[in-house]
Amino acid sequence: MHRINPFPVLRAGWRAMRVRWAAAAWVTLGVAIVITLVASPLISWLFREALRANGMMGLDLGRLSLTGGIGVTLVLILVILLLAFWLITFHFALLIIILQRAVAGAPLHARSVWRGILGVARKLVRPSSFPLFLYLLLVVPLSGFGFLSVLSRGISIPTFISDELLKSTAGTAVWYVFLAALAFVNLRFALSLPIFTLTDATGGRAMRESWRLTAGWAGVRLVLAGLILVICAAVATGVLVAVAILPTMLSDALAPAASPWIAAFSLGIAQMLGLLLTCTVTATLVGMLLALLRERRAATADAGSGSAAAAAPDPAPSDRPSGSRRPITVFAGVCAVLALLLGIVHLDTMRQLSSYPETLVFGHRGFSDGGVENTIGGLEAAHGIGVDFVEIDVMQTKDGGFIVMHDASLERLTGRAVMVKDLTLDEVTAMTVRDQFGHEDTIPSLAAYVTRAIELEQPLLIEIKFSGAERPDHVEQLVQELESLDGMSGNIFHTLDYASAERLKQLRPDATVGYILSFAGGGVPETSADFLVIEELSATVAMQRDARDAGLGFVSWTVNDEEGMRDLLRRGADGIISDHPDLVLAARTEMQGEQGLAGVLLDAMTRFVVAW
């Protein structure tokens, strides 16, 4: 059992964190301030300039072109990535150097820290650090450890990709195999940054050494220790949230007029405590990696004599923090001031979040719990739960007819490897579709679908999609068919295709048209559309503000996690497109009927308080 016993490594990491917690906390706080006040504004400015060099006011992948300014755009994006990489690396390198002194039982001196950072800086400017660049900016955040740095928290796989994969058995298998492979790679490279920081190894050499040292039971111990740490962090986060929300619950009951103030300052305090909890978790994790690295190197060195240590060595003769308490007192004072300032800022936040949401709820392709996507059964199911709009996809067939279908290939839902562009309207509408929930239906023509929607008095959000069989005048043909069905009135539109959105507005200026952005940032793109439909990952507060300033509506897709739903509802987004519209409707109803600010504060903490 000693081979998989995680507690020696966990205990060593905990002791190292305790000995150097104050120094680690100062580093974490300093890095957070630098990123907030300097790095983030600089990165935002560089990104906007990169877009403008390509003739764009905001990121629009559909209109990205290889113009004369593309070279400047690519250079500025590279600068942004390098800046983020260097900041993340320097943050962790500082923690590694500080905690390594504790693991080795050595005193901490500013000179030794400075020498270590200079050594890291010299190696970072070399091309040999590129493998580490990929690891820190891709593997680590995509594996779920983006919380370790402010700059990597937004790096994740867009939900529309994972959601689409999970809609089929084969896609589900691919998705989970990918996640398992990603986790395995992250584990095997876990010692890369400590090796890179503490030795003369380049990025590639450090990663190869990490792969060798994490083989076998060492990797298992690290995984188990990490799981225990995550569980403890989750419990601590729950306690933090409960304690932070209690004063507001009391004020809601006893003094409602004071609730906005109490909630705002409770949020500010919780934000600072969350930062310190993140620091504690990160420092413990780094301490664990250093302890494992020391153990594995000792085992490798002693392998010939058979005297390898079975457990991580004690980090220091004493695990008690040394020195006076004055630095801790000063640090506590700084944190208190920052919490106070955050509380003042959050007064306006609480007022904004406490307004009752009037967000429209869109059933994505209907309601998958009640019928196959983009079928009349799915339409009726969505109507039955009371959605405001049903979102559907429309594309042309080989003979110019219009059907309601999302995929250009029919294999996922019909099991037949055929393309919409190769079939006529009659051939497609004769086919049966089945989903992973056991529902079964036929592919509807646009005429049949719209006719049933009119009977139900159910408004539609119609997306113009492409099958490959589109006629040059496909937008005109779509408008003509809808007009013949009396389907233009009461329904709205959106599309990923810029030209289709512009053409629809030219043909019918009275039509309400949305422009879909799979990735957005840097501002609002130039468009004649009436609203933007932004993928959840890019649907930030800044993008919502920019859309409002430009006079555009703000809708997010495809929002399937309850945390994201509640955040967008609290922010007053104009619409939410979801595969689970019943959950969005329930959350909206709850918020519209709530009394007090405790619920508002709870949702605010999911946005502002990041502990792990």
XYZ file of C-alpha atoms in Angstrom:
612
model
C 0.000 0.000 0.000
C 2.939 2.360 0.533
C 3.314 2.611 -3.245
C -0.027 4.365 -3.626
C -0.155 6.107 -0.258
C -0.795 9.785 -1.159
C -0.520 11.204 2.351
C 3.280 11.626 2.566
C 3.252 13.782 -0.573
C 0.134 15.630 0.557
C 1.588 16.204 4.019
C 4.861 17.486 2.554
C 2.995 19.923 0.324
C 0.897 21.132 3.245
C 3.952 21.698 5.437
C 5.788 23.595 2.717
C 2.729 25.788 2.201
C 2.460 26.513 5.945
C 6.113 27.479 6.246
C 6.001 29.862 3.279
C 2.318 30.800 3.182
C 2.909 34.497 3.854
C 5.431 34.810 1.024
C 3.191 32.823 -1.328
C 0.215 35.001 -0.392
C 2.157 38.203 -1.118
C 3.182 36.784 -4.498
C -0.395 35.760 -5.343
C -1.816 39.120 -4.300
C 0.890 41.029 -6.157
C 0.396 39.028 -9.337
C -3.387 39.518 -9.139
C -2.939 43.291 -8.797
C -0.435 43.468 -11.671
C -2.706 41.423 -13.936
C -5.799 43.469 -13.027
C -4.244 46.924 -13.288
C -1.574 46.430 -15.952
C -1.603 43.137 -17.858
C -5.337 42.808 -18.576
C -5.742 46.384 -19.902
C -2.565 45.965 -21.960
C -3.720 42.642 -23.414
C -7.161 44.109 -24.220
C -5.553 47.066 -25.990
C -3.203 44.828 -27.971
C -6.110 42.594 -29.002
C -8.180 45.546 -30.217
C -5.212 46.854 -32.191
C -4.682 43.390 -33.685
C -8.294 43.363 -34.897
C -8.118 46.888 -36.280
C -4.970 45.997 -38.219
C -7.163 43.487 -40.079
C -9.960 46.003 -40.570
C -12.269 44.692 -37.827
C -13.820 46.556 -34.914
C -14.498 43.277 -33.108
C -13.525 39.639 -33.548
C -15.526 38.103 -36.379
C -14.051 34.829 -37.628
C -16.519 34.784 -40.505
C -14.984 37.945 -41.945
C -11.344 37.367 -41.063
C -9.359 37.948 -44.238
C -5.754 37.738 -45.366
C -5.465 41.480 -45.968
C -2.313 43.547 -45.896
C -2.692 43.964 -42.143
C -2.807 40.257 -41.333
C 0.919 40.244 -40.573
C 0.515 42.919 -37.906
C -2.503 41.060 -36.531
C -0.596 37.802 -36.174
C 2.416 39.510 -34.587
C 0.247 41.270 -31.988
C -1.611 38.044 -31.166
C 1.747 36.317 -30.711
C 2.816 39.119 -28.358
C -0.380 38.618 -26.333
C 0.214 34.879 -26.038
C 3.848 35.350 -25.043
C 2.904 37.968 -22.459
C 0.330 35.627 -20.918
C 2.819 32.744 -20.986
C 5.555 34.772 -19.295
C 3.244 36.100 -16.590
C 1.888 32.639 -15.767
C 5.387 31.161 -15.762
C 6.852 33.895 -13.549
C 3.967 33.498 -11.089
C 4.510 29.779 -10.695
C 8.289 30.102 -10.819
C 8.161 32.475 -7.847
C 6.016 30.025 -5.899
C 8.292 27.130 -6.837
C 11.446 28.951 -5.749
C 9.880 30.097 -2.477
C 8.422 26.708 -1.588
C 11.504 24.785 -2.689
C 13.424 26.509 0.099
C 10.850 25.134 2.546
C 10.966 21.620 1.078
C 14.771 21.661 1.287
C 14.718 23.097 4.815
C 16.666 26.183 3.675
C 16.111 29.822 4.676
C 14.443 32.213 2.247
C 16.555 35.087 0.893
C 15.562 37.720 -1.658
C 18.872 37.254 -3.469
C 18.277 33.546 -4.097
C 14.750 34.250 -5.323
C 16.032 36.947 -7.674
C 18.735 34.679 -9.083
C 16.179 31.958 -9.717
C 13.804 34.327 -11.526
C 16.614 35.685 -13.709
C 17.514 32.134 -14.684
C 13.912 31.432 -15.656
C 13.716 34.691 -17.631
C 16.817 33.814 -19.647
C 15.360 30.433 -20.609
C 11.910 31.804 -21.441
C 13.194 33.882 -24.356
C 14.621 30.791 -26.031
C 12.640 28.809 -28.627
C 13.262 25.701 -26.499
C 10.597 26.931 -24.054
C 7.868 26.447 -26.692
C 6.774 22.980 -25.433
C 6.214 24.529 -22.016
C 4.176 27.284 -23.681
C 1.800 24.676 -25.117
C 1.582 22.864 -21.797
C 0.749 25.926 -19.672
C -1.633 27.622 -22.102
C -3.412 24.535 -23.425
C -2.993 21.317 -21.469
C -3.214 22.763 -17.941
C -6.362 24.924 -18.411
C -8.122 22.421 -20.668
C -7.544 19.782 -17.969
C -9.546 21.867 -15.498
C -6.689 23.637 -13.712
C -7.238 27.055 -15.271
C -8.212 28.412 -11.841
C -4.523 28.411 -10.893
C -4.002 31.659 -12.837
C -6.254 34.618 -13.612
C -4.968 34.606 -17.196
C -5.914 30.979 -17.865
C -9.380 30.847 -16.266
C -11.126 31.675 -19.523
C -9.321 28.987 -21.518
C -11.618 26.024 -22.022
C -13.243 23.979 -24.738
C -16.388 25.797 -25.939
C -19.508 24.042 -24.751
C -21.020 23.954 -28.227
C -18.241 21.555 -29.240
C -18.683 19.205 -26.292
C -22.483 19.418 -26.475
C -22.494 18.410 -30.137
C -20.166 15.471 -29.464
C -22.327 14.260 -26.580
C -25.371 14.023 -28.837
C -24.174 10.727 -30.317
C -22.695 7.536 -28.887
C -19.567 7.761 -31.027
C -19.127 11.439 -30.197
C -19.531 10.728 -26.484
C -16.827 8.071 -26.660
C -14.499 10.441 -28.517
C -15.132 13.186 -25.964
C -14.359 11.090 -22.896
C -11.322 9.468 -24.502
C -10.041 12.959 -25.284
C -10.591 14.115 -21.685
C -8.854 11.022 -20.327
C -5.900 11.554 -22.663
C -5.709 15.211 -21.676
C -5.707 14.340 -17.970
C -3.027 11.690 -18.522
C -0.780 14.100 -20.424
C -1.258 16.757 -17.742
C -0.277 14.265 -15.051
C 2.854 13.084 -16.839
C 4.036 16.653 -17.467
C 3.127 17.881 -13.964
C 6.766 18.181 -12.859
C 7.834 20.109 -15.964
C 7.664 23.604 -14.504
C 9.472 22.735 -11.239
C 12.254 21.064 -13.243
C 12.396 24.005 -15.666
C 12.581 26.502 -12.783
C 15.067 24.720 -10.531
C 17.508 23.256 -13.069
C 19.199 24.277 -16.304
C 16.787 22.096 -18.306
C 15.064 23.655 -21.302
C 11.315 23.360 -21.818
C 11.561 20.182 -23.865
C 14.086 18.537 -21.551
C 12.030 19.444 -18.485
C 8.942 17.840 -19.987
C 10.806 14.679 -20.952
C 12.227 14.422 -17.439
C 8.770 14.931 -15.944
C 7.378 12.163 -18.141
C 10.055 9.802 -16.856
C 9.668 10.714 -13.175
C 5.858 10.464 -13.080
C 5.745 6.938 -14.458
C 4.192 4.126 -12.443
C 2.968 4.510 -8.872
C 4.343 8.045 -8.541
C 1.647 9.315 -10.877
C -1.031 7.388 -8.989
C 0.059 8.932 -5.680
C -0.016 12.403 -7.191
C -3.518 11.872 -8.574
C -4.839 10.623 -5.222
C -3.184 13.477 -3.347
C -4.635 15.938 -5.852
C -8.127 14.491 -5.423
C -7.900 14.850 -1.650
C -6.730 18.448 -2.071
C -9.601 19.248 -4.436
C -12.152 17.721 -2.046
C -10.768 19.773 0.830
C -10.851 22.894 -1.349
C -14.478 22.194 -2.276
C -15.450 21.843 1.379
C -13.585 25.042 2.257
C -15.314 26.861 -0.595
C -18.699 25.682 0.631
C -17.935 26.922 4.139
C -16.748 30.262 2.728
C -19.953 30.712 0.729
C -22.157 29.751 3.687
C -20.395 32.146 6.052
C -20.388 34.974 3.494
C -24.088 34.680 2.731
C -25.303 34.406 6.339
C -25.167 38.170 7.178
C -27.252 38.996 4.103
C -29.809 36.326 4.986
C -30.153 37.907 8.419
C -30.443 41.432 7.017
C -33.080 40.267 4.514
C -35.165 39.076 7.465
C -34.418 41.838 9.976
C -33.303 44.958 8.085
C -33.963 44.700 4.322
C -32.843 48.278 3.698
C -29.332 47.354 4.810
C -29.085 44.272 2.602
C -27.476 45.990 -0.436
C -24.630 47.289 1.742
C -24.162 44.062 3.651
C -24.306 41.960 0.487
C -21.798 44.194 -1.337
C -19.226 44.144 1.440
C -19.796 40.438 2.077
C -19.007 39.880 -1.598
C -15.834 41.964 -1.330
C -14.663 40.020 1.717
C -15.543 36.691 0.084
C -13.605 37.707 -3.016
C -10.463 38.346 -0.977
C -10.896 35.153 1.040
C -11.419 33.243 -2.191
C -8.131 34.627 -3.497
C -6.354 33.505 -0.336
C -7.957 30.067 -0.545
C -6.783 29.800 -4.146
C -3.315 30.773 -2.948
C -3.430 28.055 -0.292
C -4.554 25.378 -2.758
C -1.997 26.444 -5.369
C 0.871 26.611 -2.869
C -0.031 23.193 -1.465
C -0.152 21.736 -4.972
C 3.241 23.245 -5.812
C 4.625 21.893 -2.528
C 3.321 18.438 -3.432
C 5.010 18.590 -6.832
C 8.293 19.656 -5.266
C 8.120 16.895 -2.664
C 7.375 14.302 -5.335
C 10.200 15.631 -7.501
C 12.655 15.360 -4.605
C 11.463 11.865 -3.756
C 11.641 10.598 -7.335
C 15.094 12.017 -7.889
C 16.307 10.415 -4.691
C 14.751 7.121 -5.771
C 16.413 7.363 -9.175
C 19.798 8.166 -7.644
C 19.548 5.283 -5.162
C 17.979 2.760 -7.536
C 21.257 0.895 -7.907
C 21.669 0.414 -4.160
C 17.979 -0.278 -3.544
C 17.664 2.428 -0.892
C 15.002 4.559 -2.498
C 12.781 6.397 -0.072
C 9.233 5.187 -0.021
C 7.816 8.421 1.240
C 8.363 12.112 0.656
C 10.944 13.638 2.978
C 10.023 16.168 5.602
C 10.293 19.642 4.102
C 12.006 21.286 7.051
C 13.085 20.593 10.618
C 10.077 22.581 11.775
C 6.796 23.119 9.982
C 6.034 26.275 11.919
C 6.297 29.598 10.112
C 9.312 31.553 11.287
C 9.891 35.271 11.851
C 7.828 38.048 13.382
C 4.092 38.433 12.960
C 4.404 41.948 11.558
C 4.373 40.873 7.867
C 1.185 38.899 8.492
C -0.391 41.927 10.185
C 0.557 44.175 7.277
C -0.770 41.635 4.785
C -4.060 41.346 6.683
C -4.369 45.133 6.638
C -3.791 45.283 2.884
C -6.391 42.561 2.314
C -8.897 44.392 4.516
C -8.435 47.606 2.537
C -8.829 45.747 -0.762
C -11.956 43.985 0.524
C -13.378 47.380 1.513
C -12.652 48.823 -1.930
C -14.193 45.797 -3.617
C -17.269 46.165 -1.427
C -17.691 49.771 -2.555
C -17.380 48.685 -6.189
C -19.904 45.885 -5.649
C -22.601 48.247 -4.352
C -23.478 49.026 -7.963
C -23.029 45.353 -8.885
C -25.617 44.256 -6.335
C -28.095 46.856 -7.553
C -27.690 45.660 -11.141
C -27.939 41.969 -10.305
C -30.986 42.408 -8.072
C -33.223 43.642 -10.917
C -35.822 41.135 -12.070
C -34.709 39.412 -15.292
C -36.839 39.722 -18.410
C -34.554 37.504 -20.443
C -36.184 35.609 -23.306
C -35.818 31.821 -23.205
C -35.113 29.976 -26.460
C -35.474 26.216 -26.783
C -32.419 25.103 -28.775
C -33.777 23.090 -31.727
C -36.925 22.563 -29.661
C -36.740 20.641 -26.397
C -34.564 17.533 -26.505
C -36.153 16.022 -23.382
C -39.452 15.770 -25.240
C -38.556 15.100 -28.858
C -35.839 14.797 -31.465
C -34.114 18.093 -32.241
C -35.604 20.132 -35.101
C -38.734 17.992 -35.340
C -42.365 18.820 -34.794
C -42.319 16.613 -31.697
C -39.496 18.727 -30.291
C -41.432 21.884 -31.189
C -44.523 20.687 -29.349
C -42.449 19.686 -26.326
C -40.809 23.116 -26.171
C -44.157 24.834 -26.523
C -45.530 22.675 -23.737
C -43.030 24.002 -21.182
C -43.654 27.615 -22.194
C -40.511 28.782 -23.994
C -40.608 32.261 -25.493
C -39.065 31.126 -28.788
C -38.126 27.831 -30.394
C -34.782 27.999 -32.202
C -34.586 25.970 -35.418
C -32.142 25.417 -38.293
C -33.185 25.729 -41.922
C -31.251 24.565 -44.999
C -31.910 23.830 -48.663
C -32.128 20.433 -50.321
C -30.890 19.344 -53.740
C -34.088 20.538 -55.468
C -34.216 23.865 -53.629
C -36.723 22.907 -50.946
C -36.293 23.949 -47.328
C -36.080 21.525 -44.415
C -35.575 21.929 -40.686
C -32.215 20.287 -39.927
C -28.941 21.237 -38.250
C -26.404 18.817 -39.754
C -25.426 18.817 -43.417
C -24.818 15.083 -42.931
C -27.765 12.959 -41.844
C -25.688 10.152 -40.346
C -25.911 11.243 -36.691
C -29.718 11.197 -36.542
C -30.670 8.740 -39.289
C -27.747 6.318 -39.208
C -27.337 6.762 -42.959
C -24.176 8.332 -44.378
C -25.942 10.709 -46.768
C -25.775 14.461 -47.252
C -28.700 16.867 -47.413
C -27.274 18.464 -50.566
C -27.573 15.145 -52.419
C -31.256 14.543 -51.621
C -34.549 16.090 -52.688
C -37.101 17.555 -50.307
C -39.332 14.482 -50.591
C -36.415 12.124 -49.976
C -35.273 13.959 -46.857
C -38.723 14.372 -45.313
C -39.377 10.637 -45.724
C -36.452 9.805 -43.437
C -36.798 8.884 -39.758
C -34.560 10.461 -37.132
C -33.756 9.105 -33.668
C -31.847 10.640 -30.778
C -29.896 9.233 -27.829
C -32.935 9.611 -25.563
C -35.062 7.175 -27.553
C -37.245 9.745 -29.311
C -38.234 9.143 -32.927
C -39.730 11.394 -35.601
C -39.436 12.388 -39.245
C -37.483 15.273 -40.719
C -39.979 18.095 -41.284
C -40.146 20.455 -44.206
C -39.998 24.124 -43.316
C -43.597 24.496 -44.468
C -44.855 21.735 -42.157
C -42.878 23.067 -39.206
C -43.950 26.693 -39.598
C -47.567 25.666 -40.129
C -47.564 23.738 -36.857
C -45.843 26.604 -35.045
C -48.541 29.001 -36.255
C -51.226 26.606 -35.005
C -49.510 26.579 -31.596
C -48.936 30.367 -31.721
C -45.295 29.598 -30.993
C -42.724 32.183 -32.175
C -39.600 30.846 -33.863
C -35.954 31.874 -34.055
C -34.961 30.674 -37.524
C -31.276 30.076 -38.247
C -30.123 30.144 -41.858
C -27.789 27.164 -42.277
C -25.854 25.751 -45.221
C -26.079 22.245 -46.649
C -23.944 22.863 -49.731
C -27.005 22.990 -52.009
C -27.754 26.696 -51.509
C -28.864 28.670 -54.525
C -27.332 32.129 -55.019
C -30.706 33.596 -54.079
C -31.397 31.241 -51.166
C -32.226 34.116 -48.803
C -34.790 35.483 -51.258
C -36.279 32.006 -51.665
C -36.497 31.579 -47.890
C -38.289 34.899 -47.495
C -40.703 34.037 -50.313
C -41.581 30.672 -48.766
C -42.098 32.164 -45.321
C -44.236 34.970 -46.747
C -46.402 32.386 -48.501
C -46.876 30.666 -45.129
C -47.467 33.953 -43.276
C -44.299 32.980 -41.395
C -42.405 36.268 -41.432
C -44.622 37.925 -38.875
C -43.784 37.127 -35.255
C -40.673 35.115 -36.059
C -37.069 36.302 -35.871
C -33.852 35.159 -37.543
C -30.150 34.620 -36.988
C -27.192 33.217 -38.894
C -23.444 32.669 -38.761
C -23.150 33.944 -42.330
C -22.531 37.683 -42.506
C -23.722 37.990 -46.121
C -27.012 36.204 -45.363
C -27.723 38.480 -42.410
C -27.029 41.584 -44.489
C -29.122 40.329 -47.399
C -32.075 39.506 -45.169
C -32.012 43.025 -43.701
C -31.915 44.459 -47.230
C -34.907 42.403 -48.319
C -36.910 42.925 -45.145
C -35.687 45.877 -43.073
C -38.548 45.174 -40.669
C -37.241 41.662 -39.915
C -35.433 41.136 -36.602
C -32.098 39.539 -37.470
C -29.266 38.280 -35.284
C -25.631 37.736 -36.183
C -24.036 34.653 -34.588
C -20.461 34.806 -33.317
C -18.837 31.510 -32.357
C -15.951 33.475 -30.834
C -16.132 37.132 -29.904
C -13.971 39.733 -28.250
C -12.352 43.113 -28.620
C -15.613 44.882 -29.409
C -18.710 44.586 -31.551
C -18.309 43.756 -35.262
C -19.848 45.972 -37.908
C -23.246 44.555 -38.813
C -26.735 45.576 -39.882
C -28.193 42.945 -37.564
C -30.417 43.831 -34.629
C -28.814 41.553 -32.052
C -25.713 39.458 -31.491
C -25.838 35.753 -30.653
C -22.604 34.923 -28.842
C -21.288 31.537 -27.749
C -21.326 31.218 -23.958
C -17.537 31.251 -23.536
C -17.317 34.660 -25.252
C -20.514 36.075 -23.743
C -18.665 38.218 -21.226
C -19.889 41.240 -19.320
C -17.674 43.408 -21.536
C -19.243 42.002 -24.725
C -22.724 42.539 -23.310
C -21.860 46.138 -22.457
C -20.371 46.745 -25.909
C -23.465 45.290 -27.580
C -25.763 47.512 -25.537
C -23.624 50.570 -26.296
C -23.935 49.756 -30.010
C -27.720 49.459 -29.717
C -27.701 45.702 -30.269
C -29.482 42.959 -28.376
C -27.384 40.360 -26.567
C -28.236 36.643 -26.738
C -26.009 33.747 -25.649
C -25.869 30.152 -26.922
C -25.817 27.246 -26.050
C -26.070 27.684 -22.287
C -26.593 24.316 -20.613
C -24.964 24.719 -17.191
C -27.114 26.219 -14.449
C -24.337 28.517 -13.270
C -24.117 30.079 -16.727
C -27.905 30.367 -16.965
C -28.165 32.173 -13.642
C -25.270 34.474 -14.443
C -26.824 35.594 -17.731
C -30.235 36.016 -16.106
C -28.753 38.150 -13.340
C -26.904 40.240 -15.913
C -30.117 40.895 -17.801
C -29.097 39.267 -21.090
C -31.769 39.680 -23.744
C -31.937 35.975 -24.462
C -30.584 32.543 -23.560
C -30.560 29.662 -26.034
C -30.418 26.323 -24.221
C -30.936 22.599 -24.668
C -32.531 22.774 -21.203
C -34.967 25.675 -21.470
C -36.999 24.232 -18.605
C -34.122 24.997 -16.233
C -33.768 28.536 -17.571
C -37.515 29.115 -17.200
C -37.464 27.796 -13.635
C -34.518 30.019 -12.697
C -36.165 33.069 -14.266
C -39.415 32.420 -12.419
C -37.525 31.971 -9.156
C -35.649 35.255 -9.584
C -38.762 37.168 -10.549
C -40.440 36.068 -7.335
C -37.557 36.254 -4.871
C -37.419 38.576 -1.891
C -34.175 39.921 -0.452
C -30.610 39.763 -1.728
C -29.278 36.466 -0.354
C -30.003 34.660 -3.620
C -28.474 37.487 -5.622
C -25.325 37.354 -3.496
C -25.073 33.589 -3.919
C -25.161 33.927 -7.710
C -22.720 36.844 -7.613
C -20.205 34.749 -5.711
C -20.162 32.163 -8.500
C -18.940 34.926 -10.824
C -16.599 36.920 -8.606
C -15.300 34.411 -6.057
C -12.920 31.841 -7.569
C -11.370 29.495 -5.028
C -10.429 26.448 -7.114
